[in-house]
Amino acid sequence: MRSLCNAWALLTTTLGNYLSSMIVTVVACLSGKDDGWIPSDNLDKGHLDYDKEENTIEGRERGKESSVFLLEFRDSTLSIWGFSRLPHCSTFTDSSTSKKKTICDSTMETNALEDERRIVTELISEAGDHLKEGNSYFVISHRWYTSWERCVTRPGPIDNHDLIDSQSDASDPQLRRNLEESVDYVLVPEQVWNKLLEWYTGGPAIQRKLICQGFQRDSYTVEVYPLCLKLTDGRDGSSSTIRLSKQASVSQLYEVVCSARGVSKEKARIWDYFEKKKSVLLDRSSERTLEDSCLQTDHDILLEVDEHDMSSAGNELAIVPVGPTRSDAMKTINDDAGGSSSGFEKRGLRGLDNLGNTCFMNSSLQCLAHTPPFVDYFLKNYRDDINEDNPYGTRGELTTEFGELLSKLWSSEPNAFAPHFFKTKLAKFAPQFSGYNQHDCHEMLTFLLDKLHEDLNKNKVKEKPYVECKDSDGRPDDEVAEEVWNNHKARNDSVIVDVCQGQYKSTLTCPDCGKFSRTFDPFMYLSLPLETSLTRSMTVSVFYGDGNRSPTPYTVLVPKKGSLGDLSNALGAACGLKDDESLLFADVYAHKVYKYLEISMLPLSEIRDNDRIVAYRFNQIHRGPGKSKLEILHWDQKLSDFGRDAKIFGVPLVTYVNTERHSGSDTDAIISGLLSPLRRAHSSSGSLEDTNTTTVGEEELSFSVFGLDRFSYSLKPLESDVVPNPLSATRLVVKWDEKEHEKYDSSSYLNDLPEVYKATSLAAEEVSLFSCLEAFLAEEPLGADERSFCRACQENKRSNKRLSFWKLPEILVVQLKRFTYTELLRSKIDTFVDFPIHDLDLSKYVTNKEGGSYLYELYAISNHYGGLTGGHYTAYAKLMDENKWYVFDDSRVTAIDESKIKTKAAYVLYYRRVRSESEASSMDED
């Protein structure tokens, strides 16, 4: 049969019937039902060059592109199948009958997936090097894409249906609202989409464009959600949806609307129809973008058609406001402040409509709107301070919109309003806040304060070079601190700096020589940890790699910001680790080694409390060159059948072995040694030394041992010899039946591996703001990757750092760090924090005693209720004139008693400094 597969003359005759000159690769031959497929590697020739005119086939140099065919021999008949795709599970089509046939090879499939991932990685990198506005990207289901990234067998066709709105038209599928990148979907360049579609088919295709955003238009983003505008036709009141890019111009909007409605552009008028009221007439010839025109998704627009020719009046339609403008609120404030006070009994109590998950923004805006220095400043003529030339700002656009918003909030209007224009400007300069996903109110606050500062920076500095402060060299703290502050003010001088910024004093002490250095740095807010302890309790089970002793769990204390090296040192001291011994850490999941932890600088924050960590103890000689890891897993025959669903239980045992070939008896001895600490002293059936044996070749072994498939995790019979993989761990599986359970005590450790930390109480903890502050300021060693240079030792050291305050600001913003983020976990801490409302005295934490007292009073709170994804923000704020607190829950504003404002939902606290009469009079004189 092999000779039949090599019958090139027959192949030449058959191919000559319908093929022109081409390169042919023989993939495999099917010799019959019994013989199965013969891979091309087993053929005498694999690559052939066929020339129809010469009717000959010659060898072809490997590596050159070729056409691929499959040869099938049945009943002395040769069938030639043309390929669909290779290499993987490949589909071949008979050119004469159109029948299809599929062959699979696990090695071929695995290599194919690796090749596909390599190709995709290269294409993504290439696309990133050639970013250009208008480039096409495609949206792919995160579920499908991650299955392709991680799979060992090929996934099915691309399936994006989990992203599609079920109410949308099948001919024009639309994405569901509020999808998140890297959670619900991924974005791939057009070249990647074409490859994936070629390999897997499927869909539907969801194409999007790359657009430029930001002040300098140097920020690229894929517009996943183009604008969806609600068009009302003024002629008959009918409504429809218009979709186009936020970067499209008003002129393009006219073209799309007029084309959809069959209207002449010269006779059309399109109004900003926000809240179903005609507010702004859009100029049909304007090249202003829809984003700059403050049009957002679900925005209402109105089409009016004038039956008379309006072409001559086209230039007179430039954005004409109808009714009161936004700036009229400012005039109202000033007029009423000058005399009439009617209608102002409740100034500052207007709510903000929720535009769709914008409660995070509304909460921060209400807190800032009730910050006394901001009210005084932004309700006056702040525009004279705007620095339009600052490249770090927004040319005053965001600041002007913020000022307009404060004017509205402090106007005499009783009803809530939509912060539509502010949201548009915020999204323009911070694309991360575009759309309608929930965000962190503190992140939005820090961005807004930074841009307000840059817009109002009095220093006309276009570049801000870093100014390195001279070493203190024994100089007094006040001299060094003033020098640093003056350098800071030389580049940063705004009302935001004057009101919101303070100065830290940071002291670093070398752990070896004791030399310390001091630095002084500005800050705008405090982020206080709710976990007031600086240490962390961790439980790790120590297993002996040579089987000398039984496994033992140890609980040790380590620095919260420590590294794996800290855990290794603490655990080594607890278990009496010798100088010639070392620990190999492993994360055990589902009774297998999920991953080895071998980087000493690995932050301990990446190990979760509910992880199960094992430390395998070895003598250094066991881990030298020429050694490889060998993992022994356990299969309980009573729990499952043999094969893919074999039930693995217990904790894997790990040891190091030589990379040379091991016989069955060698493997048996290794397993016996590892299990020896678990051997029972007596068993019910007496001695089991000779009753539980397995024959492999001519050897009788004590255990039934199987190999574990690398990809499918199915068991396969083990050959007599084992050759360990020198590049990765080799896995073997021991079968446990009744005899093994009777001979060895598996319950003592295999089924009871403890978690890293097990909480003993579910009751909510209560902490005080002062304990959080002291934990924040307490001395602690730098993180594993934060070493500082010691001038005395002339090397980087993991110094001890201690913070204190040198000066505190007039407005103190305190974030309680309720949200924790790691690579694998996001969570919220619901601890109740007891914070002072009045008389927060921070004087003892300020090392500069010339600043007077530092007494603060609470005036606003941003609250967060619920979890990370379905949470809701509100604000508490105090009206100073009334000395009363109010709840701002989006558009709803209600009074609240001061005794009820302390809750576990408190997230960001706003304090204002209260000065004594002498301090206040001294400032007035200045």
CSV table of C-alpha atoms in Angstrom, one decimal, residues 133-514:
chain,number,residue,atom,x,y,z
A,133,GLU,CA,-7.8,58.3,11.2
A,134,GLY,CA,-10.3,56.2,9.3
A,135,ASN,CA,-8.6,52.9,9.7
A,136,SER,CA,-11.2,50.0,10.1
A,137,TYR,CA,-11.5,47.9,13.2
A,138,PHE,CA,-13.9,45.1,13.9
A,139,VAL,CA,-15.7,44.2,17.1
A,140,ILE,CA,-15.5,40.6,18.2
A,141,SER,CA,-17.1,38.8,21.1
A,142,HIS,CA,-14.7,38.7,24.0
A,143,ARG,CA,-16.1,35.2,24.9
A,144,TRP,CA,-15.2,33.8,21.4
A,145,TYR,CA,-11.9,35.6,21.1
A,146,THR,CA,-10.6,34.5,24.5
A,147,SER,CA,-11.7,30.9,23.7
A,148,TRP,CA,-9.6,31.1,20.6
A,149,GLU,CA,-6.6,32.6,22.5
A,150,ARG,CA,-6.6,29.9,25.2
A,151,CYS,CA,-8.0,26.8,23.4
A,152,VAL,CA,-6.0,23.7,22.6
A,153,THR,CA,-8.7,22.6,20.1
A,154,ARG,CA,-10.2,24.9,17.5
A,155,PRO,CA,-13.3,26.9,18.5
A,156,GLY,CA,-16.3,27.0,16.2
A,157,PRO,CA,-17.1,29.9,13.8
A,158,ILE,CA,-16.9,33.5,15.1
A,159,ASP,CA,-20.1,34.2,17.0
A,160,ASN,CA,-20.9,37.9,17.8
A,161,HIS,CA,-24.5,37.4,18.6
A,162,ASP,CA,-24.0,37.9,22.3
A,163,LEU,CA,-23.1,41.5,21.4
A,164,ILE,CA,-26.1,42.3,19.2
A,165,ASP,CA,-29.2,44.1,20.4
A,166,SER,CA,-32.0,41.6,20.0
A,167,GLN,CA,-34.4,44.5,19.0
A,168,SER,CA,-32.2,45.7,16.1
A,169,ASP,CA,-32.8,44.8,12.4
A,170,ALA,CA,-31.0,41.7,11.3
A,171,SER,CA,-29.8,43.5,8.2
A,172,ASP,CA,-28.3,46.3,10.3
A,173,PRO,CA,-27.3,44.7,13.6
A,174,GLN,CA,-26.6,47.2,16.4
A,175,LEU,CA,-24.5,46.6,19.5
A,176,ARG,CA,-26.1,46.3,22.9
A,177,ARG,CA,-25.7,49.4,25.1
A,178,ASN,CA,-23.0,49.7,27.8
A,179,LEU,CA,-20.7,47.0,26.6
A,180,GLU,CA,-17.2,47.2,27.9
A,181,GLU,CA,-14.0,46.5,26.1
A,182,SER,CA,-12.0,43.5,27.3
A,183,VAL,CA,-15.1,42.4,29.2
A,184,ASP,CA,-17.7,42.0,26.5
A,185,TYR,CA,-15.8,42.6,23.3
A,186,VAL,CA,-12.3,43.1,21.8
A,187,LEU,CA,-11.2,45.3,18.9
A,188,VAL,CA,-9.0,43.9,16.1
A,189,PRO,CA,-7.6,45.6,13.0
A,190,GLU,CA,-9.2,44.9,9.6
A,191,GLN,CA,-6.3,42.6,8.6
A,192,VAL,CA,-6.8,40.5,11.7
A,193,TRP,CA,-10.6,40.2,11.1
A,194,ASN,CA,-10.0,39.1,7.5
A,195,LYS,CA,-7.7,36.4,8.7
A,196,LEU,CA,-10.0,35.1,11.4
A,197,LEU,CA,-12.9,35.2,9.0
A,198,GLU,CA,-10.9,33.2,6.5
A,199,TRP,CA,-10.0,30.6,9.1
A,200,TYR,CA,-13.3,30.3,11.0
A,201,THR,CA,-16.1,32.1,9.1
A,202,GLY,CA,-19.0,33.3,11.2
A,203,GLY,CA,-20.0,36.8,12.2
A,204,PRO,CA,-21.9,39.1,11.9
A,205,ALA,CA,-19.2,41.6,11.0
A,206,ILE,CA,-19.3,44.7,13.1
A,207,GLN,CA,-17.0,47.4,11.6
A,208,ARG,CA,-16.0,50.6,13.3
A,209,LYS,CA,-13.6,53.4,12.4
A,210,LEU,CA,-10.6,54.9,14.2
A,211,ILE,CA,-11.0,58.6,15.1
A,212,CYS,CA,-8.9,61.3,16.5
A,213,GLN,CA,-9.8,62.9,19.8
A,214,GLY,CA,-8.3,65.2,22.5
A,215,PHE,CA,-7.2,68.8,22.6
A,216,GLN,CA,-4.3,68.2,20.2
A,217,ARG,CA,-6.2,65.5,18.2
A,218,ASP,CA,-3.3,63.2,19.0
A,219,SER,CA,-5.3,60.6,20.8
A,220,TYR,CA,-6.7,57.7,18.6
A,221,THR,CA,-9.7,55.7,19.6
A,222,VAL,CA,-12.1,53.3,17.9
A,223,GLU,CA,-15.6,54.8,17.9
A,224,VAL,CA,-17.4,51.7,19.0
A,225,TYR,CA,-20.7,53.6,19.5
A,226,PRO,CA,-21.2,56.2,16.8
A,227,LEU,CA,-23.8,58.9,17.5
A,228,CYS,CA,-27.4,57.7,17.5
A,229,LEU,CA,-29.6,60.8,17.0
A,230,LYS,CA,-33.4,60.8,17.3
A,231,LEU,CA,-34.8,62.7,14.4
A,232,THR,CA,-38.2,64.2,14.6
A,233,ASP,CA,-39.7,65.4,11.2
A,234,GLY,CA,-41.6,68.6,11.9
A,235,ARG,CA,-43.9,68.0,9.0
A,236,ASP,CA,-45.7,65.0,10.3
A,237,GLY,CA,-44.2,64.3,13.7
A,238,SER,CA,-42.6,61.0,12.6
A,239,SER,CA,-39.4,59.9,14.2
A,240,SER,CA,-36.4,57.9,13.0
A,241,THR,CA,-32.8,57.2,13.9
A,242,ILE,CA,-29.7,58.8,12.4
A,243,ARG,CA,-26.4,57.1,13.0
A,244,LEU,CA,-23.0,58.7,12.1
A,245,SER,CA,-19.7,59.6,13.7
A,246,LYS,CA,-19.3,62.2,16.4
A,247,GLN,CA,-16.5,63.6,14.3
A,248,ALA,CA,-18.9,64.1,11.4
A,249,SER,CA,-19.6,67.8,10.6
A,250,VAL,CA,-22.9,69.6,10.9
A,251,SER,CA,-22.9,69.8,7.1
A,252,GLN,CA,-22.6,66.1,6.8
A,253,LEU,CA,-25.5,65.7,9.2
A,254,TYR,CA,-27.6,67.8,6.9
A,255,GLU,CA,-26.6,65.6,4.0
A,256,VAL,CA,-27.5,62.4,5.8
A,257,VAL,CA,-30.9,63.7,7.1
A,258,CYS,CA,-31.9,65.3,3.8
A,259,SER,CA,-31.0,62.2,1.9
A,260,ALA,CA,-33.0,60.0,4.3
A,261,ARG,CA,-36.0,62.3,4.1
A,262,GLY,CA,-35.8,63.3,0.5
A,263,VAL,CA,-35.4,66.9,1.3
A,264,SER,CA,-33.4,69.6,-0.5
A,265,LYS,CA,-30.5,70.7,1.8
A,266,GLU,CA,-31.3,74.4,1.0
A,267,LYS,CA,-34.8,74.0,2.3
A,268,ALA,CA,-33.9,72.1,5.5
A,269,ARG,CA,-33.4,73.4,9.0
A,270,ILE,CA,-32.1,71.1,11.7
A,271,TRP,CA,-32.5,72.2,15.3
A,272,ASP,CA,-30.9,71.0,18.5
A,273,TYR,CA,-34.1,69.6,20.0
A,274,PHE,CA,-32.8,68.8,23.5
A,275,GLU,CA,-35.6,67.9,25.9
A,276,LYS,CA,-38.0,68.4,23.0
A,277,LYS,CA,-37.4,72.1,22.9
A,278,LYS,CA,-35.9,74.1,20.0
A,279,SER,CA,-32.7,75.5,21.5
A,280,VAL,CA,-30.1,75.9,18.8
A,281,LEU,CA,-30.4,76.1,15.0
A,282,LEU,CA,-27.5,74.3,13.3
A,283,ASP,CA,-25.7,75.9,10.4
A,284,ARG,CA,-26.1,73.7,7.3
A,285,SER,CA,-22.7,74.9,6.0
A,286,SER,CA,-20.8,74.4,9.3
A,287,GLU,CA,-17.8,72.1,9.4
A,288,ARG,CA,-18.0,72.0,13.2
A,289,THR,CA,-18.1,68.5,14.5
A,290,LEU,CA,-21.2,67.1,16.1
A,291,GLU,CA,-19.2,66.5,19.2
A,292,ASP,CA,-18.3,70.2,19.4
A,293,SER,CA,-21.9,71.0,18.7
A,294,CYS,CA,-22.8,69.2,21.9
A,295,LEU,CA,-24.8,66.4,20.2
A,296,GLN,CA,-24.6,63.1,22.0
A,297,THR,CA,-26.1,59.7,21.7
A,298,ASP,CA,-30.0,59.7,22.0
A,299,HIS,CA,-29.9,63.4,21.4
A,300,ASP,CA,-33.1,64.8,19.8
A,301,ILE,CA,-32.9,66.8,16.7
A,302,LEU,CA,-35.8,68.4,14.7
A,303,LEU,CA,-36.1,68.7,11.0
A,304,GLU,CA,-38.1,71.7,9.6
A,305,VAL,CA,-38.6,72.2,5.9
A,306,ASP,CA,-39.3,75.6,4.4
A,307,GLU,CA,-41.1,75.3,1.1
A,308,HIS,CA,-39.6,78.6,0.0
A,309,ASP,CA,-36.0,78.9,-1.4
A,310,MET,CA,-33.7,79.8,1.5
A,311,SER,CA,-30.4,79.5,-0.4
A,312,SER,CA,-29.8,83.2,-0.1
A,313,ALA,CA,-30.2,83.1,3.6
A,314,GLY,CA,-28.0,80.1,4.2
A,315,ASN,CA,-25.2,82.0,5.8
A,316,GLU,CA,-27.6,83.6,8.3
A,317,LEU,CA,-28.3,80.2,10.0
A,318,ALA,CA,-25.2,80.1,12.0
A,319,ILE,CA,-26.0,78.4,15.4
A,320,VAL,CA,-28.8,80.8,16.5
A,321,PRO,CA,-29.9,80.4,20.2
A,322,VAL,CA,-33.6,80.5,20.8
A,323,GLY,CA,-34.8,81.7,24.2
A,324,PRO,CA,-32.5,82.2,27.2
A,325,THR,CA,-28.8,81.1,26.6
A,326,ARG,CA,-26.7,79.3,29.1
A,327,SER,CA,-24.8,82.4,29.9
A,328,ASP,CA,-28.0,84.2,30.9
A,329,ALA,CA,-27.8,82.3,34.2
A,330,MET,CA,-24.6,84.2,35.0
A,331,LYS,CA,-26.3,87.5,34.4
A,332,THR,CA,-29.3,86.5,36.5
A,333,ILE,CA,-26.9,85.6,39.4
A,334,ASN,CA,-25.1,89.0,39.2
A,335,ASP,CA,-28.4,91.0,38.9
A,336,ASP,CA,-30.0,89.3,41.8
A,337,ALA,CA,-26.8,89.6,43.9
A,338,GLY,CA,-27.0,93.3,43.3
A,339,GLY,CA,-30.4,93.8,44.8
A,340,SER,CA,-33.4,91.5,44.3
A,341,SER,CA,-33.3,88.4,46.3
A,342,SER,CA,-36.7,87.0,45.3
A,343,GLY,CA,-36.6,83.4,44.4
A,344,PHE,CA,-33.1,82.8,45.9
A,345,GLU,CA,-34.2,81.3,49.3
A,346,LYS,CA,-33.2,77.9,47.9
A,347,ARG,CA,-30.2,78.8,45.8
A,348,GLY,CA,-27.7,75.9,45.3
A,349,LEU,CA,-30.4,73.2,45.5
A,350,ARG,CA,-30.9,72.4,41.8
A,351,GLY,CA,-30.5,68.8,40.9
A,352,LEU,CA,-28.7,67.3,37.8
A,353,ASP,CA,-30.5,64.9,35.5
A,354,ASN,CA,-28.9,61.5,35.0
A,355,LEU,CA,-27.9,61.2,31.3
A,356,GLY,CA,-27.3,57.5,31.6
A,357,ASN,CA,-24.9,56.2,34.3
A,358,THR,CA,-23.7,59.8,34.9
A,359,CYS,CA,-24.4,59.7,38.6
A,360,PHE,CA,-20.6,59.5,39.2
A,361,MET,CA,-20.2,62.9,37.5
A,362,ASN,CA,-23.3,64.5,39.1
A,363,SER,CA,-22.0,63.5,42.6
A,364,SER,CA,-18.6,65.1,42.1
A,365,LEU,CA,-20.1,68.2,40.5
A,366,GLN,CA,-22.5,68.8,43.4
A,367,CYS,CA,-19.7,68.5,45.9
A,368,LEU,CA,-17.5,71.0,43.9
A,369,ALA,CA,-20.5,73.3,43.4
A,370,HIS,CA,-20.8,73.6,47.2
A,371,THR,CA,-17.1,74.2,47.8
A,372,PRO,CA,-17.1,77.8,49.1
A,373,PRO,CA,-14.0,79.1,47.4
A,374,PHE,CA,-15.2,77.7,44.1
A,375,VAL,CA,-18.6,79.3,44.4
A,376,ASP,CA,-16.9,82.7,45.2
A,377,TYR,CA,-14.5,82.3,42.3
A,378,PHE,CA,-16.6,80.9,39.5
A,379,LEU,CA,-19.6,83.1,40.0
A,380,LYS,CA,-17.4,86.1,39.3
A,381,ASN,CA,-15.4,87.0,36.2
A,382,TYR,CA,-13.0,84.1,36.3
A,383,ARG,CA,-12.6,84.3,32.5
A,384,ASP,CA,-9.9,86.9,32.8
A,385,ASP,CA,-7.7,84.1,34.3
A,386,ILE,CA,-8.1,81.6,31.5
A,387,ASN,CA,-4.8,80.7,29.8
A,388,GLU,CA,-5.8,79.6,26.3
A,389,ASP,CA,-2.2,79.0,25.3
A,390,ASN,CA,-1.5,76.3,27.8
A,391,PRO,CA,-1.0,73.1,25.8
A,392,TYR,CA,-1.8,71.1,29.0
A,393,GLY,CA,-5.2,72.6,29.3
A,394,THR,CA,-8.4,72.7,27.2
A,395,ARG,CA,-8.1,76.3,26.0
A,396,GLY,CA,-10.6,77.2,28.6
A,397,GLU,CA,-13.4,75.1,27.1
A,398,LEU,CA,-13.9,72.7,30.0
A,399,THR,CA,-13.4,75.5,32.6
A,400,THR,CA,-16.0,77.8,30.9
A,401,GLU,CA,-18.5,74.9,30.8
A,402,PHE,CA,-17.8,74.2,34.4
A,403,GLY,CA,-18.4,77.9,35.3
A,404,GLU,CA,-21.6,77.9,33.3
A,405,LEU,CA,-22.8,74.8,35.1
A,406,LEU,CA,-22.1,76.4,38.5
A,407,SER,CA,-24.1,79.4,37.4
A,408,LYS,CA,-27.0,77.2,36.6
A,409,LEU,CA,-26.8,75.3,39.9
A,410,TRP,CA,-26.9,78.6,41.8
A,411,SER,CA,-29.6,80.2,39.8
A,412,SER,CA,-33.1,80.8,41.0
A,413,GLU,CA,-34.6,78.1,38.7
A,414,PRO,CA,-36.2,75.4,40.9
A,415,ASN,CA,-36.1,72.5,38.5
A,416,ALA,CA,-33.3,70.1,37.8
A,417,PHE,CA,-31.5,70.3,34.5
A,418,ALA,CA,-29.3,68.1,32.3
A,419,PRO,CA,-25.5,68.7,32.4
A,420,HIS,CA,-25.5,67.9,28.7
A,421,PHE,CA,-23.0,70.5,27.6
A,422,PHE,CA,-20.6,69.7,30.4
A,423,LYS,CA,-20.7,66.0,29.7
A,424,THR,CA,-19.9,66.7,26.0
A,425,LYS,CA,-16.9,68.8,26.9
A,426,LEU,CA,-15.7,66.2,29.4
A,427,ALA,CA,-15.9,63.4,26.9
A,428,LYS,CA,-14.1,65.6,24.3
A,429,PHE,CA,-11.0,66.0,26.5
A,430,ALA,CA,-11.3,62.7,28.4
A,431,PRO,CA,-12.5,60.1,25.9
A,432,GLN,CA,-12.5,57.5,28.8
A,433,PHE,CA,-15.6,59.3,30.1
A,434,SER,CA,-17.5,59.2,26.8
A,435,GLY,CA,-20.4,56.9,26.4
A,436,TYR,CA,-22.6,55.8,29.2
A,437,ASN,CA,-20.6,53.4,31.3
A,438,GLN,CA,-20.3,53.8,35.0
A,439,HIS,CA,-17.0,55.4,36.2
A,440,ASP,CA,-15.2,56.2,39.4
A,441,CYS,CA,-16.3,59.6,40.7
A,442,HIS,CA,-12.8,60.2,42.2
A,443,GLU,CA,-11.1,59.6,38.8
A,444,MET,CA,-13.4,62.1,37.2
A,445,LEU,CA,-12.7,64.6,40.0
A,446,THR,CA,-8.9,64.4,39.7
A,447,PHE,CA,-9.1,64.8,35.9
A,448,LEU,CA,-11.4,67.9,36.3
A,449,LEU,CA,-9.3,69.6,38.9
A,450,ASP,CA,-6.2,69.0,36.9
A,451,LYS,CA,-7.7,70.6,33.8
A,452,LEU,CA,-9.2,73.5,35.7
A,453,HIS,CA,-5.8,74.1,37.1
A,454,GLU,CA,-4.1,74.1,33.7
A,455,ASP,CA,-6.8,76.3,32.1
A,456,LEU,CA,-6.4,78.8,35.0
A,457,ASN,CA,-2.6,78.6,35.3
A,458,LYS,CA,-1.3,82.1,35.4
A,459,ASN,CA,2.2,81.1,34.3
A,460,LYS,CA,2.4,81.2,30.5
A,461,VAL,CA,4.7,78.2,30.4
A,462,LYS,CA,4.4,76.1,27.2
A,463,GLU,CA,6.8,73.4,28.5
A,464,LYS,CA,7.2,72.3,32.1
A,465,PRO,CA,10.8,70.9,32.4
A,466,TYR,CA,11.4,68.9,35.5
A,467,VAL,CA,13.3,70.9,38.2
A,468,GLU,CA,15.4,68.7,40.4
A,469,CYS,CA,15.5,69.9,43.9
A,470,LYS,CA,18.9,70.1,45.5
A,471,ASP,CA,19.7,67.6,48.3
A,472,SER,CA,18.9,68.9,51.7
A,473,ASP,CA,22.6,68.5,52.8
A,474,GLY,CA,21.7,69.3,56.4
A,475,ARG,CA,19.8,72.4,55.6
A,476,PRO,CA,16.7,73.2,57.7
A,477,ASP,CA,13.4,71.7,56.6
A,478,ASP,CA,11.7,75.0,56.2
A,479,GLU,CA,14.4,76.2,53.8
A,480,VAL,CA,14.2,73.1,51.7
A,481,ALA,CA,10.4,73.0,51.7
A,482,GLU,CA,10.1,76.6,50.7
A,483,GLU,CA,12.5,76.1,47.8
A,484,VAL,CA,10.5,73.1,46.5
A,485,TRP,CA,7.2,75.0,46.9
A,486,ASN,CA,8.6,78.0,45.1
A,487,ASN,CA,9.8,75.8,42.2
A,488,HIS,CA,6.3,74.3,42.0
A,489,LYS,CA,4.6,77.6,42.1
A,490,ALA,CA,6.9,78.9,39.4
A,491,ARG,CA,5.3,76.5,37.0
A,492,ASN,CA,1.9,76.0,38.6
A,493,ASP,CA,0.0,79.0,39.8
A,494,SER,CA,-3.8,78.9,39.8
A,495,VAL,CA,-6.7,79.1,42.2
A,496,ILE,CA,-6.7,75.3,42.3
A,497,VAL,CA,-3.2,75.2,43.7
A,498,ASP,CA,-4.0,78.0,46.1
A,499,VAL,CA,-7.1,76.3,47.5
A,500,CYS,CA,-6.6,72.5,47.0
A,501,GLN,CA,-2.9,71.7,47.2
A,502,GLY,CA,-0.8,70.9,50.2
A,503,GLN,CA,2.8,69.6,50.7
A,504,TYR,CA,4.1,66.2,52.0
A,505,LYS,CA,7.3,65.7,53.9
A,506,SER,CA,8.7,62.3,53.0
A,507,THR,CA,11.6,60.7,54.9
A,508,LEU,CA,13.6,57.7,53.5
A,509,THR,CA,15.9,55.8,55.9
A,510,CYS,CA,18.4,53.3,54.7
A,511,PRO,CA,17.9,50.0,56.5
A,512,ASP,CA,21.7,49.3,56.6
A,513,CYS,CA,23.6,52.5,57.3
A,514,GLY,CA,20.7,54.5,58.8
